Short mmCIF file of C-alpha atoms in Angstrom, two decimals:
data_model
loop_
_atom_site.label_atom_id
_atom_site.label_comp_id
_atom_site.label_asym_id
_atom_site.label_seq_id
_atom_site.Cartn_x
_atom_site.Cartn_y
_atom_site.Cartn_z
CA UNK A 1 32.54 166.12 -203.37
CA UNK A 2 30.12 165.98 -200.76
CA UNK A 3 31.28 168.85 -198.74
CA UNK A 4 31.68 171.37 -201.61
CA UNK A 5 27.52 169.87 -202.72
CA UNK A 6 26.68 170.88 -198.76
CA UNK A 7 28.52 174.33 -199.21
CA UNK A 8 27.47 175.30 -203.01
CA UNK A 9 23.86 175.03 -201.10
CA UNK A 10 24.04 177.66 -199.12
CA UNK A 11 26.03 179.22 -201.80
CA UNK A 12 29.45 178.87 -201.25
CA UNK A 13 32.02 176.18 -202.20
CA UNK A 14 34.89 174.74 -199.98
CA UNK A 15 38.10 173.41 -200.68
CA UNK A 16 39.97 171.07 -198.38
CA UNK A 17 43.54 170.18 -198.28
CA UNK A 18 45.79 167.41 -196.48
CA UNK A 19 48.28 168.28 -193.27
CA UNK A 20 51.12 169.56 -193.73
CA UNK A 21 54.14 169.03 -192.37
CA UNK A 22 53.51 170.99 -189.34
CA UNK A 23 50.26 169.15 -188.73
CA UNK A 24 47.92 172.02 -189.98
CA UNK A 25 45.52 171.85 -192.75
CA UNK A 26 43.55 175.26 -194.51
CA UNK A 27 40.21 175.67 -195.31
CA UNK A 28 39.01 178.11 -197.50
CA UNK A 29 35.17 179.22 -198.52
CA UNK A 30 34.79 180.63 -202.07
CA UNK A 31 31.79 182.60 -203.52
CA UNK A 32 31.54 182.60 -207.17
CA UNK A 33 35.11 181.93 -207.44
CA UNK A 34 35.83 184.28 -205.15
CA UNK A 35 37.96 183.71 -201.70
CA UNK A 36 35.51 184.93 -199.03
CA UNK A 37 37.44 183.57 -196.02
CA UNK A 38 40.13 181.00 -194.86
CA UNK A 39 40.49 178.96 -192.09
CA UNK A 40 43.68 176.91 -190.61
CA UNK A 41 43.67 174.32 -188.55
CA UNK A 42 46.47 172.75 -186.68
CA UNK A 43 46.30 169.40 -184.86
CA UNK A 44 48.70 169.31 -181.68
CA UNK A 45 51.40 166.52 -181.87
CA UNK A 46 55.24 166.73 -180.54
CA UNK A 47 55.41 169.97 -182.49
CA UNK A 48 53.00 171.27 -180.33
CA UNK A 49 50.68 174.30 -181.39
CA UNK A 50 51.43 177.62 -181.98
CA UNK A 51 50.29 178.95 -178.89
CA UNK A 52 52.52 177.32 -176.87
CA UNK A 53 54.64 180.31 -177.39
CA UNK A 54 52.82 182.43 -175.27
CA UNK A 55 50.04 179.69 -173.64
CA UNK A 56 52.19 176.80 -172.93
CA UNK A 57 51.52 176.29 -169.72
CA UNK A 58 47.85 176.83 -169.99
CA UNK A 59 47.81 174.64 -172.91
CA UNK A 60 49.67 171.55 -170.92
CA UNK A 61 47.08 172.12 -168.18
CA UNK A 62 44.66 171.07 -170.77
CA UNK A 63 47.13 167.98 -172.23
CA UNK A 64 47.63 167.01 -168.03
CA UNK A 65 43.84 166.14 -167.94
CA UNK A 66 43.82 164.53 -171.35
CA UNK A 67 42.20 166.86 -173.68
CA UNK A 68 43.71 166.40 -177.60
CA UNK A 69 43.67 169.87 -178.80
CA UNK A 70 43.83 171.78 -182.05
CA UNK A 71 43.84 175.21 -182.91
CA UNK A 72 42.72 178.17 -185.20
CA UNK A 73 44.73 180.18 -187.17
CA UNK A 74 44.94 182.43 -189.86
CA UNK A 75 41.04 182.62 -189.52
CA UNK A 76 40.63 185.50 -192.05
CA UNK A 77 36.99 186.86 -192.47
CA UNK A 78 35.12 190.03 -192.89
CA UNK A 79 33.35 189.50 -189.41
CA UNK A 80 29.99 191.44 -190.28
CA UNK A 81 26.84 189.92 -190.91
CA UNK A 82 26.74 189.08 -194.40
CA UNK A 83 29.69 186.91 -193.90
CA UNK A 84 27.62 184.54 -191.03
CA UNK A 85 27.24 181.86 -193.17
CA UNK A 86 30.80 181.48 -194.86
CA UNK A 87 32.13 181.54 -191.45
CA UNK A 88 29.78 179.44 -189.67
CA UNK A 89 30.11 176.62 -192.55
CA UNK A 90 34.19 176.71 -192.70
CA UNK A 91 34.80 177.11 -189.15
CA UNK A 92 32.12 173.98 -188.51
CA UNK A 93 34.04 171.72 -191.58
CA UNK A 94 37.70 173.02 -189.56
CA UNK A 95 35.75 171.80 -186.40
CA UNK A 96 34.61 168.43 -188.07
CA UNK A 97 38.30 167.45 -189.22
CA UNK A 98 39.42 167.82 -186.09
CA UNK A 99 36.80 166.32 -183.56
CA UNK A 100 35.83 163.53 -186.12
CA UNK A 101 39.13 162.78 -188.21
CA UNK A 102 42.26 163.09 -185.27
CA UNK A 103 39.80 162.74 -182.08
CA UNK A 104 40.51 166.06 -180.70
CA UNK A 105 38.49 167.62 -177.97
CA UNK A 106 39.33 170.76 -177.16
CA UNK A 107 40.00 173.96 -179.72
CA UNK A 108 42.29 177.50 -178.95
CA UNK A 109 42.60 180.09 -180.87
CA UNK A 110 44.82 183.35 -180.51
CA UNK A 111 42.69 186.85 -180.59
CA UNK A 112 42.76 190.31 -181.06
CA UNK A 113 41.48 191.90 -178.10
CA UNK A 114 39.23 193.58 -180.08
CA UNK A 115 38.00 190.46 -181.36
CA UNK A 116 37.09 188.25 -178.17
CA UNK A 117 33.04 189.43 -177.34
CA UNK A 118 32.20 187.97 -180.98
CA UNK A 119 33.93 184.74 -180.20
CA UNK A 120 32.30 184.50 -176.80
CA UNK A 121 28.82 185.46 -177.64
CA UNK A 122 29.15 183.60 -181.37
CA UNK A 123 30.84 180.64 -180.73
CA UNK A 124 31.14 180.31 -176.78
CA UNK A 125 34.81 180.33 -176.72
CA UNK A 126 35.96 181.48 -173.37
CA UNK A 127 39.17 183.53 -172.14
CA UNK A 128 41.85 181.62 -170.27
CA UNK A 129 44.93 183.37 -169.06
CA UNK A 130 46.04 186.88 -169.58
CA UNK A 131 46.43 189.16 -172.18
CA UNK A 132 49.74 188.79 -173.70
CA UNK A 133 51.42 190.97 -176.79
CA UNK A 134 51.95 188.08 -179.59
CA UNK A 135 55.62 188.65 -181.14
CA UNK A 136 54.34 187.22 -184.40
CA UNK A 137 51.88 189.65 -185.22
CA UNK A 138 53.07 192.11 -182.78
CA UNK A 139 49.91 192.68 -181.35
CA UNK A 140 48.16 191.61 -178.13
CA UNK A 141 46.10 188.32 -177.82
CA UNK A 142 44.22 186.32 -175.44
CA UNK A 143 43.69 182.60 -175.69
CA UNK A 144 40.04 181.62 -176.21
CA UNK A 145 39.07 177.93 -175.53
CA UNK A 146 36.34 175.93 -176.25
CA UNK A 147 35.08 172.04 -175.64
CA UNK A 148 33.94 170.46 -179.03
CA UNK A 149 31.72 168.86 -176.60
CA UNK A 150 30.12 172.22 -176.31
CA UNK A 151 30.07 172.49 -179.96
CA UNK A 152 28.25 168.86 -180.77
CA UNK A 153 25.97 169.79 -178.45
CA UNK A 154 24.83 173.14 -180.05
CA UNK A 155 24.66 171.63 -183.26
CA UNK A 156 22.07 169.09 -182.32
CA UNK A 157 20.12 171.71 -180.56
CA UNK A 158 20.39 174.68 -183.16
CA UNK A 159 22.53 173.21 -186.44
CA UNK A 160 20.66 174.05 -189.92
CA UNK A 161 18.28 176.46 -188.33
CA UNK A 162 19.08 179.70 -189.61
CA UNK A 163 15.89 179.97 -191.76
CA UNK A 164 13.87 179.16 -188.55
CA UNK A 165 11.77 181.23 -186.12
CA UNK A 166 14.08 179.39 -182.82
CA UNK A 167 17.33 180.19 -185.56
CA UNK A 168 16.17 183.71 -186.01
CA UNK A 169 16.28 184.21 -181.93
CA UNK A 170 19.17 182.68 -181.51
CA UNK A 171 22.23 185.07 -181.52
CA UNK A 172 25.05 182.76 -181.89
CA UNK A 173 26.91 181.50 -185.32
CA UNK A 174 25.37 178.00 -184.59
CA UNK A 175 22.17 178.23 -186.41
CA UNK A 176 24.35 178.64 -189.51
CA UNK A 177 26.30 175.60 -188.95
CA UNK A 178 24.96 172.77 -190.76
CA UNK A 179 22.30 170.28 -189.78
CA UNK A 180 22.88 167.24 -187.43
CA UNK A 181 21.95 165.03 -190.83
CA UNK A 182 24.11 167.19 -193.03
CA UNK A 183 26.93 167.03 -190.26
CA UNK A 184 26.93 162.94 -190.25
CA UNK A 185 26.92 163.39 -194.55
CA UNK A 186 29.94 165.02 -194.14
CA UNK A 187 31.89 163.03 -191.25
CA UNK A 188 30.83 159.65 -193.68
CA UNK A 189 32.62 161.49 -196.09
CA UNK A 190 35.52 162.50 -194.80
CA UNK A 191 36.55 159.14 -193.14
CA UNK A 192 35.85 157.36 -196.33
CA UNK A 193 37.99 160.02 -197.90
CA UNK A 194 40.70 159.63 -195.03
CA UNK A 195 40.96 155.55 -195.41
CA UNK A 196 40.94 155.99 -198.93
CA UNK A 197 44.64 158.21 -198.37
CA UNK A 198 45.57 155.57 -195.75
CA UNK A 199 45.55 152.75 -197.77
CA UNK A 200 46.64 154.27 -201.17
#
């Protein structure tokens, strides 16, 4: 498959499964046959999303103006430096099947507090709302948004750059994402992939 060729590149595979019932699909990265990291992504609908438990009305602020979100979940990595790449590549796939297969335009995700500078300063998600505790973790979390307008736009500018003097510079995860050429591979893919489903 033409995602896992992209991923065993950099040296990692992927593995890619349909939604469930609850309109969420998981990601994971492997190294040698190893799980280094998982991602899940739900797609809102008239389940809604997760954090509409705690974010609901912020999240229907959002829905009022027309954005289709999804969310993050269950986004399980070691978040230290060897594990940029894993990251970068399965949060950027997560990020593809969303944006390019259900149209969405907006992405949330629930975080530690502990957690939110790496999101802002790796990713550009942004805090909206107040801290709140989350009863299914029991913990407190803030709800981080971010335009996948924001993201296409960083991709084209730093995508596939890691191993470049402007990558180097750059601070953010986005230099680790793939290229704007590898990202098109990839979207071709999946739709072919998706209307293949559709019509079997």
């Amino acid at each position: 498959m033409l995602v896992k060729r992209m991923y065993a590149r950099r040296g990692y595979t992927g593995s890619r499964h349909v939604l469930d019932e609850h309109n969420r699909v998981t990601l994971t990265a492997t190294d040698k046959g190893e799980v280094v990291g998982t991602v899940t992504i739900g797609i809102d609908s008239e389940l809604g999303l997760m954090a509409d438990e705690l974010f609901k009305d912020i999240l229907d602020e959002h829905r009022a103006r027309g954005a289709r979100l999804c969310e993050c979940t269950k986004l399980a990595f070691d978040l230290s430096e060897r594990s940029r790449v894993p990251l970068a590549n399965v949060f950027h796939l997560a990020l593809i099947y969303a944006r390019d297969l259900y149209d969405c335009t907006d992405v949330v995700i629930e975080i530690n507090p502990r957690h939110r500078r790496f999101y802002e300063r790796m990713l550009g998600f942004r805090q909206q709302g107040e801290l709140k505790i989350n009863p299914r973790v029991n913990a407190p979390a803030y709800l981080m948004h971010l335009s996948l307008d924001y993201v296409s736009e960083q991709v084209e500018r730093l995508g596939g750059t890691f191993d470049t003097p402007a990558g180097s510079a750059e601070r953010s995860l986005y230099p680790y994402f793939f290229s704007p050429r590898e990202e098109r591979g990839i979207i071709n893919r999946l739709l072919r992939m998706d209307e293949h489903h559709i019509s079997s």
